[in-house]
């Protein structure tokens, strides 16, 4: 395997490899600070997606590995397109696990999503209510809701990813093609400059004691924001997924590394099965894997989680009856486009 690859897609965790990543190109250098604490460990979401066991088979082909590493080296977002169930979202969790980059920050996109949803939220109503309650209560207080504005600000997934950290955070912007027309363009400045301002904090940054304000991040931790702006240090590894339901503007595309992810087949499919069901499980379930891949050549839409569901269920529903086993699997693995007819 090429020595230049930082992410190798083997599933073997090597937390020191990310520290061998060379400095970024001059046009992608960021100098935010002071550095915030390291990311918390990967959570149950990643473990559910990746499985509990290591599979000694590659999870990505050579072209995909090169493009993923290009995004790491160039500090550019990775735009991953492909059919549902091809492993687009799982890719972000795989990189975080293998390189020890901690919990994946997830930003699921819907038609109503705006850029600010990913950057931060400010609970102005909650603050106003607390001010009113505080004024109604008797007694002295050293600090209240008028003073501690940081209690009412929470950074979103994108805002947290742009905090100044020593190592890059992994950010998954899931199903970007579900957004309205403005969001892809709105993302450009934050992803290009690696920073953004919080007007609520910028207005008070010159007041005594307000140069740094602690806010809540997406991990649930208190982190300082200096001068009312969040500035990254290590640009995050950003995975933006799309099911191909729309085209993106050229300014966004030129700032991304584009990866078209094919549905897993052969070794990649075997690796996925082994990761969830243990070593040798791909051989024990060759009949179901063959049934699953039968329609691949005819363009049928078959998400891989159908295969995992079939393998799991047939372990209990049809242990000794081969015909019954395949009948049950066939019910679960009908192509999505066939079900819609």
mmCIF file of C-alpha atoms in Angstrom:
data_model
loop_
_atom_site.group_PDB
_atom_site.id
_atom_site.type_symbol
_atom_site.label_atom_id
_atom_site.label_comp_id
_atom_site.label_asym_id
_atom_site.label_seq_id
_atom_site.Cartn_x
_atom_site.Cartn_y
_atom_site.Cartn_z
ATOM 1 C CA UNK A 1 0.000 0.000 0.000
ATOM 2 C CA UNK A 2 1.277 3.505 -0.846
ATOM 3 C CA UNK A 3 3.072 5.189 2.050
ATOM 4 C CA UNK A 4 1.445 8.544 1.298
ATOM 5 C CA UNK A 5 -2.022 7.285 2.252
ATOM 6 C CA UNK A 6 -3.133 8.602 5.638
ATOM 7 C CA UNK A 7 -6.534 6.909 5.513
ATOM 8 C CA UNK A 8 -6.151 3.362 4.203
ATOM 9 C CA UNK A 9 -9.652 1.926 4.526
ATOM 10 C CA UNK A 10 -8.557 -1.206 6.357
ATOM 11 C CA UNK A 11 -10.551 -0.627 9.525
ATOM 12 C CA UNK A 12 -7.367 -0.854 11.620
ATOM 13 C CA UNK A 13 -7.273 2.076 14.025
ATOM 14 C CA UNK A 14 -3.952 3.935 13.881
ATOM 15 C CA UNK A 15 -4.321 7.170 15.804
ATOM 16 C CA UNK A 16 -0.759 8.314 15.137
ATOM 17 C CA UNK A 17 -1.061 8.303 11.355
ATOM 18 C CA UNK A 18 -3.015 11.573 11.188
ATOM 19 C CA UNK A 19 -0.055 13.330 12.825
ATOM 20 C CA UNK A 20 2.076 12.443 9.800
ATOM 21 C CA UNK A 21 -0.185 14.525 7.560
ATOM 22 C CA UNK A 22 1.996 17.252 5.985
ATOM 23 C CA UNK A 23 1.196 20.939 6.523
ATOM 24 C CA UNK A 24 -1.582 22.294 4.296
ATOM 25 C CA UNK A 25 -0.908 24.237 1.111
ATOM 26 C CA UNK A 26 -0.425 27.965 1.795
ATOM 27 C CA UNK A 27 -3.887 28.822 0.477
ATOM 28 C CA UNK A 28 -5.501 26.411 2.953
ATOM 29 C CA UNK A 29 -3.600 27.423 6.103
ATOM 30 C CA UNK A 30 -5.639 28.525 9.120
ATOM 31 C CA UNK A 31 -4.334 29.962 12.370
ATOM 32 C CA UNK A 32 -7.222 30.029 14.818
ATOM 33 C CA UNK A 33 -6.618 29.657 18.533
ATOM 34 C CA UNK A 34 -6.267 29.077 21.427
ATOM 35 C CA UNK A 35 -6.693 25.351 20.829
ATOM 36 C CA UNK A 36 -9.791 23.736 22.338
ATOM 37 C CA UNK A 37 -9.717 20.279 24.007
ATOM 38 C CA UNK A 38 -9.570 17.173 21.824
ATOM 39 C CA UNK A 39 -12.771 15.674 20.454
ATOM 40 C CA UNK A 40 -14.614 13.104 22.579
ATOM 41 C CA UNK A 41 -14.312 9.445 21.510
ATOM 42 C CA UNK A 42 -16.482 8.032 18.736
ATOM 43 C CA UNK A 43 -19.976 7.297 19.982
ATOM 44 C CA UNK A 44 -22.609 4.620 19.512
ATOM 45 C CA UNK A 45 -23.672 6.085 16.162
ATOM 46 C CA UNK A 46 -20.288 5.241 14.625
ATOM 47 C CA UNK A 47 -20.226 1.808 16.236
ATOM 48 C CA UNK A 48 -23.646 0.961 14.816
ATOM 49 C CA UNK A 49 -22.575 1.964 11.321
ATOM 50 C CA UNK A 50 -19.159 0.313 11.358
ATOM 51 C CA UNK A 51 -19.984 -2.906 13.188
ATOM 52 C CA UNK A 52 -18.202 -4.409 16.142
ATOM 53 C CA UNK A 53 -15.549 -6.567 14.495
ATOM 54 C CA UNK A 54 -12.600 -5.958 12.202
ATOM 55 C CA UNK A 55 -12.766 -7.371 8.690
ATOM 56 C CA UNK A 56 -9.374 -8.093 7.045
ATOM 57 C CA UNK A 57 -10.619 -6.858 3.655
ATOM 58 C CA UNK A 58 -10.546 -3.396 2.033
ATOM 59 C CA UNK A 59 -13.614 -1.235 2.523
ATOM 60 C CA UNK A 60 -12.735 1.141 -0.358
ATOM 61 C CA UNK A 61 -11.207 0.708 -3.801
ATOM 62 C CA UNK A 62 -7.969 2.423 -4.858
ATOM 63 C CA UNK A 63 -9.602 5.367 -6.613
ATOM 64 C CA UNK A 64 -11.785 6.140 -3.598
ATOM 65 C CA UNK A 65 -8.773 5.940 -1.265
ATOM 66 C CA UNK A 66 -6.852 8.414 -3.413
ATOM 67 C CA UNK A 67 -9.716 10.915 -3.456
ATOM 68 C CA UNK A 68 -10.351 10.623 0.284
ATOM 69 C CA UNK A 69 -6.682 11.263 0.982
ATOM 70 C CA UNK A 70 -6.654 14.140 -1.488
ATOM 71 C CA UNK A 71 -9.355 15.804 0.623
ATOM 72 C CA UNK A 72 -7.236 15.245 3.748
ATOM 73 C CA UNK A 73 -4.053 16.627 2.196
ATOM 74 C CA UNK A 74 -5.688 19.628 0.483
ATOM 75 C CA UNK A 75 -8.031 20.456 3.385
ATOM 76 C CA UNK A 76 -10.984 20.423 1.047
ATOM 77 C CA UNK A 77 -14.541 19.094 1.599
ATOM 78 C CA UNK A 78 -15.310 15.689 0.089
ATOM 79 C CA UNK A 79 -18.549 15.592 -1.921
ATOM 80 C CA UNK A 80 -19.689 11.968 -2.002
ATOM 81 C CA UNK A 81 -22.431 10.959 -4.417
ATOM 82 C CA UNK A 82 -23.977 7.570 -5.061
ATOM 83 C CA UNK A 83 -27.021 5.382 -4.673
ATOM 84 C CA UNK A 84 -28.764 5.034 -1.301
ATOM 85 C CA UNK A 85 -26.995 2.390 0.755
ATOM 86 C CA UNK A 86 -23.639 2.725 -1.007
ATOM 87 C CA UNK A 87 -21.865 3.757 2.209
ATOM 88 C CA UNK A 88 -21.657 7.521 1.734
ATOM 89 C CA UNK A 89 -22.478 8.474 5.319
ATOM 90 C CA UNK A 90 -20.550 5.535 6.767
ATOM 91 C CA UNK A 91 -17.392 6.852 5.103
ATOM 92 C CA UNK A 92 -17.192 9.752 7.564
ATOM 93 C CA UNK A 93 -17.435 7.356 10.512
ATOM 94 C CA UNK A 94 -14.801 5.057 8.999
ATOM 95 C CA UNK A 95 -12.284 7.910 8.682
ATOM 96 C CA UNK A 96 -12.973 9.101 12.232
ATOM 97 C CA UNK A 97 -12.499 5.576 13.605
ATOM 98 C CA UNK A 98 -9.345 4.685 11.683
ATOM 99 C CA UNK A 99 -7.557 8.006 12.318
ATOM 100 C CA UNK A 100 -8.756 8.515 15.893
ATOM 101 C CA UNK A 101 -10.507 11.803 15.163
ATOM 102 C CA UNK A 102 -13.262 11.276 17.713
ATOM 103 C CA UNK A 103 -17.005 11.699 17.574
ATOM 104 C CA UNK A 104 -18.434 12.494 14.133
ATOM 105 C CA UNK A 105 -20.324 15.782 14.011
ATOM 106 C CA UNK A 106 -23.535 15.138 12.081
ATOM 107 C CA UNK A 107 -25.633 17.733 10.292
ATOM 108 C CA UNK A 108 -28.643 16.136 8.564
ATOM 109 C CA UNK A 109 -30.041 18.462 5.904
ATOM 110 C CA UNK A 110 -33.731 18.896 5.085
ATOM 111 C CA UNK A 111 -35.577 21.320 2.821
ATOM 112 C CA UNK A 112 -35.886 23.925 5.605
ATOM 113 C CA UNK A 113 -32.241 23.807 6.717
ATOM 114 C CA UNK A 114 -30.387 27.131 6.767
ATOM 115 C CA UNK A 115 -26.677 27.855 7.186
ATOM 116 C CA UNK A 116 -27.197 29.276 10.658
ATOM 117 C CA UNK A 117 -28.660 25.939 11.811
ATOM 118 C CA UNK A 118 -25.236 24.396 11.261
ATOM 119 C CA UNK A 119 -23.269 27.300 12.730
ATOM 120 C CA UNK A 120 -25.047 28.152 15.981
ATOM 121 C CA UNK A 121 -28.356 28.879 17.685
ATOM 122 C CA UNK A 122 -29.160 31.725 20.060
ATOM 123 C CA UNK A 123 -32.040 31.293 22.498
ATOM 124 C CA UNK A 124 -33.107 34.927 22.751
ATOM 125 C CA UNK A 125 -36.545 34.020 24.120
ATOM 126 C CA UNK A 126 -35.067 31.878 26.887
ATOM 127 C CA UNK A 127 -32.679 34.657 27.838
ATOM 128 C CA UNK A 128 -35.494 37.224 27.975
ATOM 129 C CA UNK A 129 -37.583 34.945 30.190
ATOM 130 C CA UNK A 130 -34.651 34.414 32.550
ATOM 131 C CA UNK A 131 -34.046 38.182 32.748
ATOM 132 C CA UNK A 132 -37.669 38.760 33.695
ATOM 133 C CA UNK A 133 -37.612 36.023 36.346
ATOM 134 C CA UNK A 134 -34.352 37.338 37.735
ATOM 135 C CA UNK A 135 -35.757 40.844 38.131
ATOM 136 C CA UNK A 136 -38.821 39.526 39.921
ATOM 137 C CA UNK A 137 -36.756 37.671 42.519
ATOM 138 C CA UNK A 138 -35.325 39.459 45.524
ATOM 139 C CA UNK A 139 -31.758 39.054 46.658
ATOM 140 C CA UNK A 140 -28.349 39.904 45.297
ATOM 141 C CA UNK A 141 -26.606 38.057 42.493
ATOM 142 C CA UNK A 142 -23.128 38.392 41.065
ATOM 143 C CA UNK A 143 -24.083 37.414 37.512
ATOM 144 C CA UNK A 144 -27.332 36.754 35.717
ATOM 145 C CA UNK A 145 -28.822 36.223 32.267
ATOM 146 C CA UNK A 146 -28.039 39.820 31.251
ATOM 147 C CA UNK A 147 -24.346 39.100 31.781
ATOM 148 C CA UNK A 148 -23.833 35.452 30.843
ATOM 149 C CA UNK A 149 -25.006 35.485 27.239
ATOM 150 C CA UNK A 150 -22.934 32.378 26.487
ATOM 151 C CA UNK A 151 -25.466 30.240 28.354
ATOM 152 C CA UNK A 152 -27.944 30.876 25.542
ATOM 153 C CA UNK A 153 -25.662 30.126 22.581
ATOM 154 C CA UNK A 154 -24.952 26.656 21.261
ATOM 155 C CA UNK A 155 -22.662 25.916 18.344
ATOM 156 C CA UNK A 156 -24.063 23.602 15.686
ATOM 157 C CA UNK A 157 -22.168 20.769 13.985
ATOM 158 C CA UNK A 158 -20.479 23.053 11.444
ATOM 159 C CA UNK A 159 -19.713 25.682 14.080
ATOM 160 C CA UNK A 160 -18.144 23.058 16.342
ATOM 161 C CA UNK A 161 -16.102 21.613 13.457
ATOM 162 C CA UNK A 162 -14.595 25.080 12.879
ATOM 163 C CA UNK A 163 -13.388 25.505 16.452
ATOM 164 C CA UNK A 164 -9.578 25.779 16.678
ATOM 165 C CA UNK A 165 -8.500 22.188 17.354
ATOM 166 C CA UNK A 166 -5.132 20.485 17.069
ATOM 167 C CA UNK A 167 -6.519 17.668 14.920
ATOM 168 C CA UNK A 168 -9.310 17.973 12.328
ATOM 169 C CA UNK A 169 -12.843 17.145 13.379
ATOM 170 C CA UNK A 170 -14.955 14.959 11.108
ATOM 171 C CA UNK A 171 -18.166 16.639 9.939
ATOM 172 C CA UNK A 172 -20.900 14.806 8.042
ATOM 173 C CA UNK A 173 -23.281 17.086 6.103
ATOM 174 C CA UNK A 174 -25.803 14.459 5.141
ATOM 175 C CA UNK A 175 -28.050 14.622 2.050
ATOM 176 C CA UNK A 176 -27.097 18.117 0.931
ATOM 177 C CA UNK A 177 -29.228 17.632 -2.172
ATOM 178 C CA UNK A 178 -32.326 17.825 0.068
ATOM 179 C CA UNK A 179 -31.620 21.483 0.860
ATOM 180 C CA UNK A 180 -33.211 24.526 -0.707
ATOM 181 C CA UNK A 181 -31.411 26.362 -3.515
ATOM 182 C CA UNK A 182 -29.546 28.776 -1.241
ATOM 183 C CA UNK A 183 -27.761 26.493 1.226
ATOM 184 C CA UNK A 184 -24.961 25.182 -1.071
ATOM 185 C CA UNK A 185 -24.025 28.761 -1.963
ATOM 186 C CA UNK A 186 -24.341 29.905 1.651
ATOM 187 C CA UNK A 187 -21.825 27.246 2.687
ATOM 188 C CA UNK A 188 -19.107 28.650 0.429
ATOM 189 C CA UNK A 189 -17.724 31.365 2.702
ATOM 190 C CA UNK A 190 -17.600 29.277 5.875
ATOM 191 C CA UNK A 191 -15.879 26.367 4.103
ATOM 192 C CA UNK A 192 -13.475 28.633 2.222
ATOM 193 C CA UNK A 193 -12.491 30.956 5.066
ATOM 194 C CA UNK A 194 -12.761 28.464 7.937
ATOM 195 C CA UNK A 195 -14.352 30.997 10.258
ATOM 196 C CA UNK A 196 -17.580 32.834 11.049
ATOM 197 C CA UNK A 197 -18.853 35.489 13.403
ATOM 198 C CA UNK A 198 -21.546 35.446 16.071
ATOM 199 C CA UNK A 199 -23.100 38.942 15.968
ATOM 200 C CA UNK A 200 -24.467 38.563 19.513
ATOM 201 C CA UNK A 201 -20.894 38.158 20.795
ATOM 202 C CA UNK A 202 -19.174 40.529 18.367
ATOM 203 C CA UNK A 203 -21.325 43.387 19.716
ATOM 204 C CA UNK A 204 -19.981 42.938 23.254
ATOM 205 C CA UNK A 205 -16.422 41.802 22.469
ATOM 206 C CA UNK A 206 -14.944 45.186 23.459
ATOM 207 C CA UNK A 207 -16.607 45.204 26.889
ATOM 208 C CA UNK A 208 -14.454 44.406 29.937
ATOM 209 C CA UNK A 209 -14.357 40.664 30.564
ATOM 210 C CA UNK A 210 -16.259 39.836 27.357
ATOM 211 C CA UNK A 211 -13.323 39.284 25.016
ATOM 212 C CA UNK A 212 -13.800 35.537 25.499
ATOM 213 C CA UNK A 213 -17.249 34.065 26.127
ATOM 214 C CA UNK A 214 -17.894 30.418 26.888
ATOM 215 C CA UNK A 215 -20.640 28.787 24.823
ATOM 216 C CA UNK A 216 -21.938 25.238 24.473
ATOM 217 C CA UNK A 217 -20.639 23.202 21.534
ATOM 218 C CA UNK A 218 -22.291 20.311 19.693
ATOM 219 C CA UNK A 219 -20.508 17.853 22.004
ATOM 220 C CA UNK A 220 -22.210 19.446 25.025
ATOM 221 C CA UNK A 221 -19.009 21.033 26.345
ATOM 222 C CA UNK A 222 -18.279 24.638 27.312
ATOM 223 C CA UNK A 223 -15.747 26.214 24.941
ATOM 224 C CA UNK A 224 -14.468 29.797 24.679
ATOM 225 C CA UNK A 225 -15.199 32.012 21.680
ATOM 226 C CA UNK A 226 -12.724 34.895 21.376
ATOM 227 C CA UNK A 227 -13.700 38.251 19.943
ATOM 228 C CA UNK A 228 -17.080 36.934 18.858
ATOM 229 C CA UNK A 229 -15.582 34.822 16.057
ATOM 230 C CA UNK A 230 -14.892 31.100 15.623
ATOM 231 C CA UNK A 231 -11.680 30.478 13.662
ATOM 232 C CA UNK A 232 -10.461 27.003 12.795
ATOM 233 C CA UNK A 233 -6.879 25.804 13.099
ATOM 234 C CA UNK A 234 -6.993 22.292 11.629
ATOM 235 C CA UNK A 235 -9.548 22.417 8.823
ATOM 236 C CA UNK A 236 -12.183 19.716 9.452
ATOM 237 C CA UNK A 237 -12.591 16.638 7.289
ATOM 238 C CA UNK A 238 -15.973 17.473 5.764
ATOM 239 C CA UNK A 239 -18.046 14.771 4.050
ATOM 240 C CA UNK A 240 -21.048 16.106 2.128
ATOM 241 C CA UNK A 241 -23.329 13.377 0.784
ATOM 242 C CA UNK A 242 -25.779 13.513 -2.090
ATOM 243 C CA UNK A 243 -28.100 10.970 -3.682
ATOM 244 C CA UNK A 244 -27.822 12.832 -6.978
ATOM 245 C CA UNK A 245 -31.286 14.386 -6.817
ATOM 246 C CA UNK A 246 -29.986 17.804 -7.929
ATOM 247 C CA UNK A 247 -26.972 19.580 -9.387
ATOM 248 C CA UNK A 248 -24.781 21.851 -7.282
ATOM 249 C CA UNK A 249 -23.449 25.286 -8.261
ATOM 250 C CA UNK A 250 -20.034 25.408 -9.918
ATOM 251 C CA UNK A 251 -18.463 27.573 -7.145
ATOM 252 C CA UNK A 252 -19.180 24.828 -4.624
ATOM 253 C CA UNK A 253 -18.012 22.026 -6.893
ATOM 254 C CA UNK A 254 -14.647 23.649 -7.581
ATOM 255 C CA UNK A 255 -13.973 23.856 -3.842
ATOM 256 C CA UNK A 256 -14.686 20.154 -3.283
ATOM 257 C CA UNK A 257 -13.103 16.812 -4.050
ATOM 258 C CA UNK A 258 -15.803 14.746 -5.790
ATOM 259 C CA UNK A 259 -16.099 11.025 -5.082
ATOM 260 C CA UNK A 260 -18.692 8.897 -6.882
ATOM 261 C CA UNK A 261 -19.146 5.913 -4.591
ATOM 262 C CA UNK A 262 -20.293 2.692 -6.241
ATOM 263 C CA UNK A 263 -22.440 0.238 -4.265
ATOM 264 C CA UNK A 264 -20.266 -2.271 -2.378
ATOM 265 C CA UNK A 265 -19.656 -5.504 -4.243
ATOM 266 C CA UNK A 266 -17.197 -8.406 -4.000
ATOM 267 C CA UNK A 267 -14.509 -7.690 -1.381
ATOM 268 C CA UNK A 268 -16.156 -4.497 -0.117
ATOM 269 C CA UNK A 269 -19.451 -6.306 0.386
ATOM 270 C CA UNK A 270 -17.704 -9.214 2.112
ATOM 271 C CA UNK A 271 -15.866 -6.762 4.390
ATOM 272 C CA UNK A 272 -19.135 -5.116 5.381
ATOM 273 C CA UNK A 273 -20.764 -8.465 6.202
ATOM 274 C CA UNK A 274 -17.756 -9.585 8.252
ATOM 275 C CA UNK A 275 -17.670 -6.292 10.148
ATOM 276 C CA UNK A 276 -21.221 -6.845 11.388
ATOM 277 C CA UNK A 277 -21.397 -10.643 11.709
ATOM 278 C CA UNK A 278 -17.811 -11.757 12.330
ATOM 279 C CA UNK A 279 -15.052 -13.518 10.429
ATOM 280 C CA UNK A 280 -16.244 -16.039 7.853
ATOM 281 C CA UNK A 281 -19.813 -14.723 7.870
ATOM 282 C CA UNK A 282 -19.535 -13.789 4.193
ATOM 283 C CA UNK A 283 -18.806 -17.421 3.276
ATOM 284 C CA UNK A 284 -21.608 -18.713 5.492
ATOM 285 C CA UNK A 285 -24.052 -16.392 3.738
ATOM 286 C CA UNK A 286 -22.893 -16.735 0.148
ATOM 287 C CA UNK A 287 -26.393 -17.737 -0.933
ATOM 288 C CA UNK A 288 -27.903 -14.495 0.397
ATOM 289 C CA UNK A 289 -25.050 -12.384 -0.966
ATOM 290 C CA UNK A 290 -25.560 -13.951 -4.407
ATOM 291 C CA UNK A 291 -29.301 -13.302 -4.182
ATOM 292 C CA UNK A 292 -28.603 -9.696 -3.212
ATOM 293 C CA UNK A 293 -26.208 -9.044 -6.107
ATOM 294 C CA UNK A 294 -28.315 -10.727 -8.817
ATOM 295 C CA UNK A 295 -29.954 -7.478 -9.870
ATOM 296 C CA UNK A 296 -26.788 -5.374 -9.818
ATOM 297 C CA UNK A 297 -26.170 -5.704 -13.548
ATOM 298 C CA UNK A 298 -29.701 -4.658 -14.474
ATOM 299 C CA UNK A 299 -29.531 -1.379 -12.559
ATOM 300 C CA UNK A 300 -31.904 -2.333 -9.744
ATOM 301 C CA UNK A 301 -31.672 -0.179 -6.611
ATOM 302 C CA UNK A 302 -30.609 -2.417 -3.718
ATOM 303 C CA UNK A 303 -29.361 -0.684 -0.513
ATOM 304 C CA UNK A 304 -26.864 -2.831 1.379
ATOM 305 C CA UNK A 305 -28.755 -2.598 4.660
ATOM 306 C CA UNK A 306 -31.324 -4.926 3.046
ATOM 307 C CA UNK A 307 -28.645 -7.634 2.943
ATOM 308 C CA UNK A 308 -27.702 -7.063 6.594
ATOM 309 C CA UNK A 309 -31.363 -7.266 7.609
ATOM 310 C CA UNK A 310 -31.811 -10.510 5.668
ATOM 311 C CA UNK A 311 -28.716 -12.159 7.144
ATOM 312 C CA UNK A 312 -29.737 -11.213 10.668
ATOM 313 C CA UNK A 313 -33.349 -12.315 10.356
ATOM 314 C CA UNK A 314 -32.662 -15.629 8.633
ATOM 315 C CA UNK A 315 -30.370 -16.618 11.499
ATOM 316 C CA UNK A 316 -33.528 -16.948 13.574
ATOM 317 C CA UNK A 317 -36.426 -17.380 11.175
ATOM 318 C CA UNK A 318 -35.029 -20.118 8.934
ATOM 319 C CA UNK A 319 -32.115 -21.890 10.559
ATOM 320 C CA UNK A 320 -32.616 -25.290 8.954
ATOM 321 C CA UNK A 321 -34.934 -24.732 6.006
ATOM 322 C CA UNK A 322 -32.959 -23.454 3.019
ATOM 323 C CA UNK A 323 -36.034 -22.724 0.890
ATOM 324 C CA UNK A 324 -37.658 -20.778 3.698
ATOM 325 C CA UNK A 325 -34.404 -18.902 4.295
ATOM 326 C CA UNK A 326 -34.230 -17.680 0.697
ATOM 327 C CA UNK A 327 -37.952 -16.840 0.615
ATOM 328 C CA UNK A 328 -37.610 -14.624 3.671
ATOM 329 C CA UNK A 329 -34.464 -13.005 2.302
ATOM 330 C CA UNK A 330 -36.154 -12.369 -1.032
ATOM 331 C CA UNK A 331 -38.990 -10.522 0.699
ATOM 332 C CA UNK A 332 -36.515 -8.204 2.433
ATOM 333 C CA UNK A 333 -34.258 -7.622 -0.558
ATOM 334 C CA UNK A 334 -36.703 -6.475 -3.186
ATOM 335 C CA UNK A 335 -35.267 -3.542 -5.194
ATOM 336 C CA UNK A 336 -36.509 -0.183 -4.008
ATOM 337 C CA UNK A 337 -37.507 0.883 -7.515
ATOM 338 C CA UNK A 338 -39.560 -2.326 -7.860
ATOM 339 C CA UNK A 339 -41.482 -1.591 -4.660
ATOM 340 C CA UNK A 340 -42.554 1.781 -6.013
ATOM 341 C CA UNK A 341 -44.186 0.355 -9.144
#
